[in-house]
Short mmCIF file of C-alpha atoms and ligand atoms in Angstrom, two decimals:
data_model
loop_
_atom_site.label_atom_id
_atom_site.label_comp_id
_atom_site.label_asym_id
_atom_site.label_seq_id
_atom_site.Cartn_x
_atom_site.Cartn_y
_atom_site.Cartn_z
CA SER A 1 -8.46 -4.53 17.52
CA THR A 2 -8.85 -5.67 13.82
CA ARG A 3 -6.01 -7.61 12.50
CA ILE A 4 -5.18 -7.64 8.75
CA GLY A 5 -2.55 -10.10 7.12
CA VAL A 6 -0.92 -9.11 3.84
CA LEU A 7 0.77 -11.53 1.58
CA THR A 8 2.24 -11.60 -1.86
CA SER A 9 1.83 -14.93 -3.67
CA GLY A 10 2.81 -16.46 -7.10
CA GLY A 11 5.49 -14.96 -9.45
CA ASP A 12 6.86 -11.72 -8.05
CA ALA A 13 6.34 -8.32 -9.81
CA GLN A 14 7.91 -4.93 -9.61
CA GLY A 15 5.58 -2.73 -7.49
CA MET A 16 4.50 -5.44 -5.05
CA ASN A 17 6.61 -3.71 -2.20
CA ALA A 18 4.69 -0.35 -2.96
CA ALA A 19 1.36 -2.23 -2.48
CA VAL A 20 2.52 -3.82 0.75
CA ARG A 21 3.97 -0.64 2.10
CA ALA A 22 0.55 1.03 1.47
CA VAL A 23 -1.41 -1.85 3.06
CA VAL A 24 0.65 -1.56 6.18
CA ARG A 25 0.54 2.14 6.52
CA THR A 26 -3.02 2.48 5.56
CA GLY A 27 -3.94 -0.35 7.97
CA ILE A 28 -2.11 1.37 10.74
CA HIS A 29 -3.58 4.62 9.91
CA LEU A 30 -7.02 3.35 10.14
CA GLY A 31 -6.41 1.70 13.53
CA ALA A 32 -5.83 -1.79 12.58
CA GLU A 33 -2.90 -4.08 13.23
CA VAL A 34 -1.12 -5.45 10.08
CA TYR A 35 0.64 -8.57 9.93
CA ALA A 36 3.02 -9.79 7.03
CA ILE A 37 2.60 -13.33 6.04
CA HIS A 38 5.95 -14.26 4.48
CA GLU A 39 6.79 -16.38 1.40
CA GLY A 40 3.03 -16.33 0.16
CA TRP A 41 0.59 -18.84 1.57
CA GLN A 42 3.55 -20.87 2.95
CA GLY A 43 4.00 -18.42 5.76
CA ALA A 44 0.43 -18.99 6.86
CA VAL A 45 0.76 -22.84 6.68
CA ASP A 46 4.15 -22.61 8.72
CA GLY A 47 3.10 -20.09 11.43
CA GLY A 48 5.98 -18.93 13.65
CA ASP A 49 8.27 -16.45 11.80
CA GLY A 50 6.00 -16.94 8.88
CA ILE A 51 3.66 -14.47 10.39
CA THR A 52 4.98 -11.21 11.85
CA PRO A 53 3.56 -7.87 13.00
CA MET A 54 4.47 -4.81 11.02
CA GLU A 55 5.12 -1.42 12.06
CA TRP A 56 5.07 1.77 9.98
CA ASP A 57 8.95 1.85 9.80
CA ASP A 58 9.20 -1.88 8.65
CA VAL A 59 7.94 -0.81 5.18
CA GLY A 60 10.43 2.13 5.05
CA SER A 61 12.80 2.28 1.95
CA ILE A 62 11.19 -0.51 -0.05
CA LEU A 63 8.97 1.61 -2.32
CA HIS A 64 11.74 1.72 -5.07
CA ARG A 65 12.68 -2.00 -4.73
CA GLY A 66 11.88 -4.71 -7.07
CA GLY A 67 10.29 -7.98 -6.13
CA THR A 68 8.70 -8.37 -2.76
CA VAL A 69 10.43 -7.98 0.58
CA ILE A 70 7.99 -10.31 2.33
CA GLY A 71 8.78 -13.11 -0.01
CA THR A 72 6.63 -15.10 -2.35
CA ALA A 73 6.08 -18.61 -3.27
CA ARG A 74 3.71 -21.01 -5.12
CA SER A 75 2.98 -23.03 -1.94
CA LYS A 76 2.37 -26.56 -2.65
CA ASP A 77 1.17 -27.26 1.07
CA PHE A 78 -1.46 -24.70 0.79
CA ARG A 79 -3.06 -26.67 -2.03
CA GLU A 80 -3.79 -29.49 0.37
CA ARG A 81 -6.45 -29.63 2.97
CA GLU A 82 -3.85 -30.26 5.66
CA GLY A 83 -1.93 -27.18 4.72
CA GLN A 84 -5.09 -25.09 4.78
CA LEU A 85 -5.87 -26.40 8.19
CA ARG A 86 -2.71 -25.24 9.52
CA ALA A 87 -3.02 -21.94 7.66
CA ALA A 88 -6.60 -21.33 9.31
CA ARG A 89 -5.29 -22.43 12.74
CA ASN A 90 -2.13 -20.01 12.49
CA LEU A 91 -4.21 -16.93 11.31
CA LEU A 92 -6.74 -17.61 13.96
CA GLU A 93 -4.00 -17.85 16.71
CA HIS A 94 -2.93 -14.37 15.59
CA GLY A 95 -6.55 -13.12 15.49
CA ILE A 96 -6.31 -12.42 11.81
CA ASP A 97 -9.57 -12.75 9.87
CA ARG A 98 -8.94 -10.04 7.05
CA LEU A 99 -6.39 -10.69 4.22
CA VAL A 100 -5.09 -8.65 1.45
CA VAL A 101 -3.74 -11.11 -0.99
CA ILE A 102 -1.52 -9.62 -3.80
CA GLY A 103 -0.97 -12.27 -6.50
CA GLY A 104 -1.88 -13.72 -9.83
CA ASP A 105 -5.10 -15.52 -10.79
CA GLY A 106 -3.90 -18.74 -9.37
CA SER A 107 -3.19 -17.11 -5.92
CA LEU A 108 -6.43 -15.22 -5.96
CA THR A 109 -8.35 -18.50 -6.80
CA GLY A 110 -6.66 -20.23 -3.79
CA ALA A 111 -7.61 -17.34 -1.67
CA ASP A 112 -11.27 -17.65 -2.58
CA THR A 113 -11.39 -21.29 -1.93
CA PHE A 114 -9.80 -20.85 1.42
CA ARG A 115 -12.55 -18.03 2.22
CA ARG A 116 -15.35 -20.47 1.13
CA ASP A 117 -13.99 -23.43 3.09
CA TRP A 118 -13.01 -21.42 6.20
CA ALA A 119 -16.08 -22.51 8.31
CA GLY A 120 -15.72 -26.10 7.53
CA LEU A 121 -11.88 -25.68 8.38
CA LEU A 122 -12.58 -24.33 11.69
CA ALA A 123 -15.22 -26.79 12.45
CA GLU A 124 -12.63 -29.70 11.65
CA LEU A 125 -9.88 -27.84 14.00
CA VAL A 126 -12.81 -27.90 16.71
CA ASP A 127 -13.27 -31.41 16.18
CA ARG A 128 -9.61 -32.26 16.49
CA GLY A 129 -9.29 -30.30 19.62
CA GLU A 130 -6.83 -27.78 17.96
CA ILE A 131 -8.96 -24.81 18.76
CA THR A 132 -11.90 -24.06 20.88
CA SER A 133 -15.57 -23.43 19.56
CA GLU A 134 -15.13 -19.98 21.18
CA GLN A 135 -12.24 -19.31 19.07
CA ALA A 136 -14.02 -20.48 16.10
CA ALA A 137 -17.24 -18.37 16.99
CA ALA A 138 -15.19 -15.24 17.33
CA HIS A 139 -13.98 -15.30 13.70
CA PRO A 140 -16.88 -16.87 11.69
CA ALA A 141 -15.47 -15.69 8.36
CA ILE A 142 -12.16 -14.79 6.66
CA MET A 143 -12.55 -11.76 4.45
CA ILE A 144 -10.35 -11.12 1.49
CA ALA A 145 -9.38 -8.27 -0.77
CA GLY A 146 -7.35 -9.25 -3.91
CA ILE A 147 -4.79 -7.16 -5.77
CA VAL A 148 -3.41 -8.55 -9.13
CA GLY A 149 0.27 -8.70 -9.08
CA SER A 150 1.51 -10.07 -12.36
CA ILE A 151 3.78 -8.67 -15.24
CA ASP A 152 1.62 -10.46 -17.77
CA ASN A 153 -1.28 -8.07 -17.31
CA ASP A 154 -3.75 -10.88 -18.02
CA LEU A 155 -6.57 -10.27 -15.54
CA VAL A 156 -9.83 -9.68 -17.19
CA GLY A 157 -11.52 -6.41 -15.96
CA THR A 158 -8.40 -4.51 -14.98
CA ASP A 159 -6.48 -2.14 -17.32
CA MET A 160 -3.10 -2.89 -15.59
CA THR A 161 -1.64 -5.40 -13.22
CA ILE A 162 1.19 -4.66 -10.87
CA GLY A 163 4.47 -5.15 -12.66
CA ALA A 164 3.17 -4.88 -16.19
CA ASP A 165 4.41 -1.34 -16.73
CA SER A 166 7.90 -1.99 -15.39
CA ALA A 167 8.26 -5.08 -17.44
CA LEU A 168 7.33 -3.27 -20.64
CA HIS A 169 9.79 -0.63 -19.85
CA ARG A 170 12.36 -3.39 -19.34
CA ILE A 171 11.43 -4.87 -22.85
CA VAL A 172 11.58 -1.70 -24.62
CA ASP A 173 15.00 -0.85 -23.03
CA ALA A 174 16.22 -4.25 -24.27
CA ILE A 175 14.84 -3.60 -27.82
CA ASP A 176 16.56 -0.16 -27.93
CA THR A 177 19.71 -1.85 -26.72
CA LEU A 178 19.44 -4.54 -29.26
CA ALA A 179 18.60 -2.14 -32.11
CA SER A 180 21.99 -0.40 -31.96
CA THR A 181 23.97 -3.59 -32.25
CA ALA A 182 21.64 -4.99 -34.93
CA ALA A 183 21.98 -1.85 -37.03
CA SER A 184 25.76 -1.90 -36.65
CA HIS A 185 26.02 -5.38 -38.23
CA GLN A 186 22.77 -5.09 -40.29
CA ARG A 187 21.49 -8.06 -38.39
CA SER A 188 17.95 -9.43 -37.41
CA PHE A 189 17.11 -10.27 -33.66
CA VAL A 190 14.41 -12.28 -32.75
CA VAL A 191 13.42 -11.58 -29.04
CA GLU A 192 11.33 -13.91 -26.81
CA VAL A 193 9.01 -12.00 -24.58
CA MET A 194 7.14 -13.40 -21.41
CA GLY A 195 3.46 -13.01 -20.75
CA ARG A 196 2.07 -16.78 -20.64
CA HIS A 197 -1.28 -16.84 -22.52
CA CYS A 198 -1.35 -13.02 -22.81
CA GLY A 199 -0.01 -10.95 -25.69
CA TYR A 200 -0.02 -7.66 -23.82
CA LEU A 201 3.68 -7.35 -23.27
CA PRO A 202 4.95 -8.41 -26.64
CA LEU A 203 2.28 -6.39 -28.65
CA MET A 204 2.74 -3.13 -26.46
CA ALA A 205 6.59 -3.67 -26.63
CA ALA A 206 6.50 -4.12 -30.51
CA ILE A 207 4.64 -0.86 -30.94
CA ALA A 208 6.76 1.06 -28.32
CA GLY A 209 9.89 -0.48 -29.66
CA GLY A 210 9.14 0.17 -33.42
CA CYS A 211 9.68 -3.72 -34.18
CA ASP A 212 9.03 -5.14 -37.46
CA TYR A 213 6.76 -8.16 -36.73
CA VAL A 214 5.25 -9.58 -33.63
CA LEU A 215 3.72 -13.05 -32.82
CA VAL A 216 1.15 -13.10 -29.83
CA PRO A 217 -0.86 -16.04 -28.53
CA GLU A 218 -4.39 -14.31 -29.20
CA ILE A 219 -3.90 -13.56 -32.82
CA PRO A 220 -2.17 -16.66 -34.38
CA PRO A 221 -0.90 -15.79 -37.83
CA ALA A 222 -2.65 -17.29 -40.99
CA ASP A 223 -0.73 -20.17 -42.86
CA GLY A 224 1.93 -18.59 -44.83
CA TRP A 225 2.95 -16.02 -42.29
CA GLU A 226 6.50 -16.77 -42.82
CA ASP A 227 6.21 -15.35 -46.32
CA ASP A 228 4.50 -12.16 -45.01
CA MET A 229 7.06 -11.57 -42.27
CA CYS A 230 9.92 -12.18 -44.91
CA ASP A 231 8.30 -9.90 -47.33
CA LEU A 232 7.93 -7.14 -44.59
CA LEU A 233 11.55 -7.50 -43.57
CA ARG A 234 12.90 -7.52 -47.11
CA SER A 235 11.00 -4.36 -47.97
CA GLY A 236 12.42 -2.76 -44.89
CA ARG A 237 15.91 -3.59 -45.97
CA ALA A 238 15.13 -2.43 -49.33
CA ALA A 239 14.07 0.90 -47.77
CA GLY A 240 17.44 1.20 -45.90
CA ARG A 241 16.67 -0.07 -42.52
CA ARG A 242 19.62 -1.53 -40.86
CA ASP A 243 18.13 -3.44 -38.14
CA SER A 244 15.09 -6.05 -38.05
CA ILE A 245 13.49 -6.95 -34.72
CA VAL A 246 10.81 -9.61 -34.45
CA LEU A 247 9.20 -10.20 -31.10
CA VAL A 248 7.75 -13.67 -30.22
CA ALA A 249 5.47 -14.00 -27.14
CA GLU A 250 6.61 -17.08 -25.21
CA GLY A 251 2.94 -18.58 -25.67
CA ALA A 252 2.91 -17.78 -29.47
CA ARG A 253 1.15 -20.42 -31.65
CA ASP A 254 0.21 -20.72 -35.21
CA ARG A 255 -3.43 -21.38 -36.56
CA HIS A 256 -3.11 -25.01 -35.93
CA GLY A 257 -2.30 -24.52 -32.21
CA ASP A 258 1.39 -25.58 -32.66
CA PRO A 259 3.99 -23.30 -30.69
CA VAL A 260 5.92 -20.89 -32.76
CA THR A 261 9.38 -20.42 -30.90
CA ALA A 262 11.94 -17.74 -31.36
CA GLU A 263 14.47 -20.36 -32.66
CA GLN A 264 12.01 -21.48 -35.50
CA VAL A 265 11.44 -17.75 -36.62
CA LYS A 266 15.33 -17.42 -36.46
CA ASP A 267 15.80 -20.32 -38.89
CA VAL A 268 12.98 -18.84 -41.20
CA LEU A 269 14.80 -15.56 -41.45
CA ALA A 270 18.25 -17.26 -41.73
CA GLU A 271 17.06 -19.81 -44.53
CA ARG A 272 14.77 -17.49 -46.61
CA LEU A 273 16.53 -14.11 -46.23
CA GLY A 274 19.91 -15.31 -45.62
CA GLU A 275 19.99 -12.95 -42.69
CA ASP A 276 22.51 -13.02 -39.95
CA THR A 277 20.07 -13.64 -37.15
CA ARG A 278 20.36 -13.90 -33.42
CA VAL A 279 17.87 -14.97 -30.66
CA THR A 280 17.60 -13.21 -27.39
CA ILE A 281 15.51 -14.60 -24.49
CA LEU A 282 14.82 -11.88 -22.02
CA GLY A 283 13.57 -14.09 -19.36
CA HIS A 284 13.39 -12.91 -15.70
CA VAL A 285 15.10 -9.71 -16.54
CA GLN A 286 11.62 -8.65 -17.33
CA ARG A 287 10.35 -9.42 -13.96
CA GLY A 288 13.31 -8.06 -11.92
CA GLY A 289 14.53 -4.55 -10.96
CA SER A 290 13.21 -1.40 -9.71
CA PRO A 291 9.44 -0.60 -10.45
CA SER A 292 8.52 2.18 -12.78
CA ALA A 293 6.85 5.30 -11.43
CA TYR A 294 3.52 4.11 -12.57
CA ASP A 295 3.91 0.94 -10.83
CA ARG A 296 4.94 2.70 -7.62
CA TRP A 297 1.86 5.04 -7.44
CA MET A 298 -0.81 2.43 -9.02
CA SER A 299 0.37 -0.02 -6.48
CA THR A 300 0.19 2.72 -3.75
CA LEU A 301 -3.31 3.53 -4.62
CA LEU A 302 -4.37 -0.15 -4.90
CA GLY A 303 -3.05 -1.05 -1.39
CA TYR A 304 -4.64 1.98 0.00
CA ALA A 305 -8.07 1.03 -1.63
CA ALA A 306 -7.70 -2.74 -0.71
CA VAL A 307 -7.42 -1.89 2.99
CA GLN A 308 -10.47 0.14 2.83
CA ASP A 309 -12.28 -2.66 0.95
CA VAL A 310 -11.17 -5.31 3.38
CA LEU A 311 -11.98 -3.24 6.47
CA ALA A 312 -15.61 -2.56 5.01
CA ALA A 313 -16.29 -6.33 4.26
CA THR A 314 -18.60 -8.26 6.26
CA PRO A 315 -18.88 -12.17 6.56
CA GLU A 316 -21.61 -11.99 4.04
CA SER A 317 -20.10 -9.79 1.45
CA THR A 318 -18.62 -11.15 -1.76
CA PRO A 319 -14.80 -10.46 -2.05
CA HIS A 320 -13.38 -7.91 -4.40
CA ILE A 321 -10.50 -7.52 -6.50
CA VAL A 322 -9.27 -3.94 -6.25
CA GLY A 323 -7.78 -3.10 -9.62
CA VAL A 324 -7.74 -0.15 -12.18
CA ARG A 325 -10.68 0.00 -14.63
CA HIS A 326 -11.10 2.72 -17.30
CA ASN A 327 -8.10 4.53 -15.52
CA ARG A 328 -9.98 4.69 -12.18
CA ILE A 329 -9.53 2.46 -9.05
CA ALA A 330 -12.41 -0.02 -9.09
CA GLN A 331 -13.78 -2.96 -7.14
CA LEU A 332 -14.44 -6.07 -9.25
CA PRO A 333 -16.21 -9.35 -8.17
CA LEU A 334 -12.95 -11.60 -7.42
CA VAL A 335 -14.65 -14.80 -8.36
CA GLU A 336 -15.90 -13.68 -11.65
CA ALA A 337 -12.88 -11.78 -12.69
CA VAL A 338 -10.79 -14.71 -11.96
CA GLN A 339 -13.09 -17.31 -13.71
CA ARG A 340 -13.15 -15.14 -16.80
CA THR A 341 -9.32 -14.80 -16.84
CA ARG A 342 -9.28 -18.71 -16.79
CA GLU A 343 -11.86 -18.86 -19.53
CA VAL A 344 -9.74 -16.68 -21.70
CA ALA A 345 -6.53 -18.59 -21.05
CA SER A 346 -8.53 -21.98 -22.15
CA PHE A 347 -9.99 -20.20 -25.27
CA VAL A 348 -6.40 -19.25 -26.24
CA GLU A 349 -5.10 -22.65 -25.54
CA ASN A 350 -7.90 -24.22 -27.54
CA GLY A 351 -7.37 -21.95 -30.51
CA ASP A 352 -10.76 -20.11 -30.03
CA TYR A 353 -9.31 -16.75 -30.40
CA GLU A 354 -12.30 -14.64 -31.27
CA ALA A 355 -13.93 -16.09 -28.04
CA ALA A 356 -10.77 -15.19 -26.03
CA VAL A 357 -10.71 -11.47 -27.26
CA THR A 358 -14.41 -11.17 -26.58
CA ALA A 359 -14.02 -12.62 -23.07
CA ARG A 360 -11.17 -10.38 -22.22
CA GLY A 361 -13.13 -7.20 -23.04
CA ALA A 362 -15.77 -8.55 -20.67
CA SER A 363 -18.15 -5.85 -19.11
CA PHE A 364 -18.54 -5.67 -15.43
CA GLY A 365 -21.87 -3.88 -15.52
CA ASP A 366 -20.00 -0.57 -16.49
O1 LIG B 401 3.31 -14.89 -14.62
C1 LIG B 401 4.51 -14.37 -14.66
C2 LIG B 401 5.62 -15.07 -15.45
O2 LIG B 401 6.80 -14.34 -15.50
C3 LIG B 401 5.24 -15.48 -16.92
O3 LIG B 401 5.20 -14.52 -17.70
C4 LIG B 401 6.13 -16.64 -17.27
O4 LIG B 401 5.42 -17.50 -18.17
C5 LIG B 401 6.18 -17.19 -15.83
O5 LIG B 401 5.90 -16.22 -14.74
C6 LIG B 401 7.67 -17.78 -15.48
O6 LIG B 401 7.54 -18.49 -14.31
P1 LIG B 401 8.78 -18.91 -13.42
O7 LIG B 401 9.31 -17.75 -12.55
O8 LIG B 401 8.10 -19.92 -12.37
O9 LIG B 401 9.75 -19.42 -14.31
#
């Protein structure tokens, strides 16, 4: 029967378990056999216990759990040809030629490279005598569906990625918590928020948390921003506000491309306003803990749709990312979506902010 492998790769994200559960149960429901590939691509490289069959009950009681119960990794071995050869051989041994890959843009790029190299990898394995040409002929292609799991919400073409909503809740909770202690002491807090090149989390958290100032990678502030920030905070104090909160994206930069850190912002507030200022780096608290209701149901729908997508795939079809677009489950061309995401990241890195914002809003013919 048809065999599907499911793996989570790259940084974990709340809601990955819901997606894994949906993939396993939808696959079984549609008559396929589903295998978990553990610790990301590393499980495929290692074989053995790295690839295990999944039954309906194996994914019971995981919907509400953070992280990913099948493990994740940024596998170095899989980046090398030798690792890919081992992965191809192990998958073939299990008769797996369809994969649902849940991960960030790096993991999805790796998946597509593997897919394109599949025939070459099998030919080499036949040459080495590790598999027979009959085995290779039985699985002429590996078919892949991608689901984006990343708290950063940085994938071009999708409204939301798995984990972004939960991370946002976590950040806003932290802001509410800090606001009460800040107000008691009339202090200022500078909070560093994750997201790599993407300002989604800090921007949305600043709006939802009623913060006073936010620095995001895509909109580097004009020279003199320190004065603007201080004026805003000063007038807030004058109006009677007891707490001031500034959010700084971990990837924040100024107009000249120089990083702006939470410590720097703290020094500005302390020196220019004489504010008693504290820095809080939220770190991995943002990525842990239980998924929000949204991340549970969205990931469930994505897992369901990804299985349908990968079962409908043929060796000739181009792979999709199954995501949410305009609030609907949508199939996006995997290669294009990932390429555009990379483009956005490099525009941000090179300070071409308008190009970054335009590229992020890219249309996919809809
Ligand atoms: O991509 C998710 C993310 O949490 C980013 O927001 C952050 O920059 C990075 O991963 C942290 O990576 P690590 O868990 O390897 O420290």
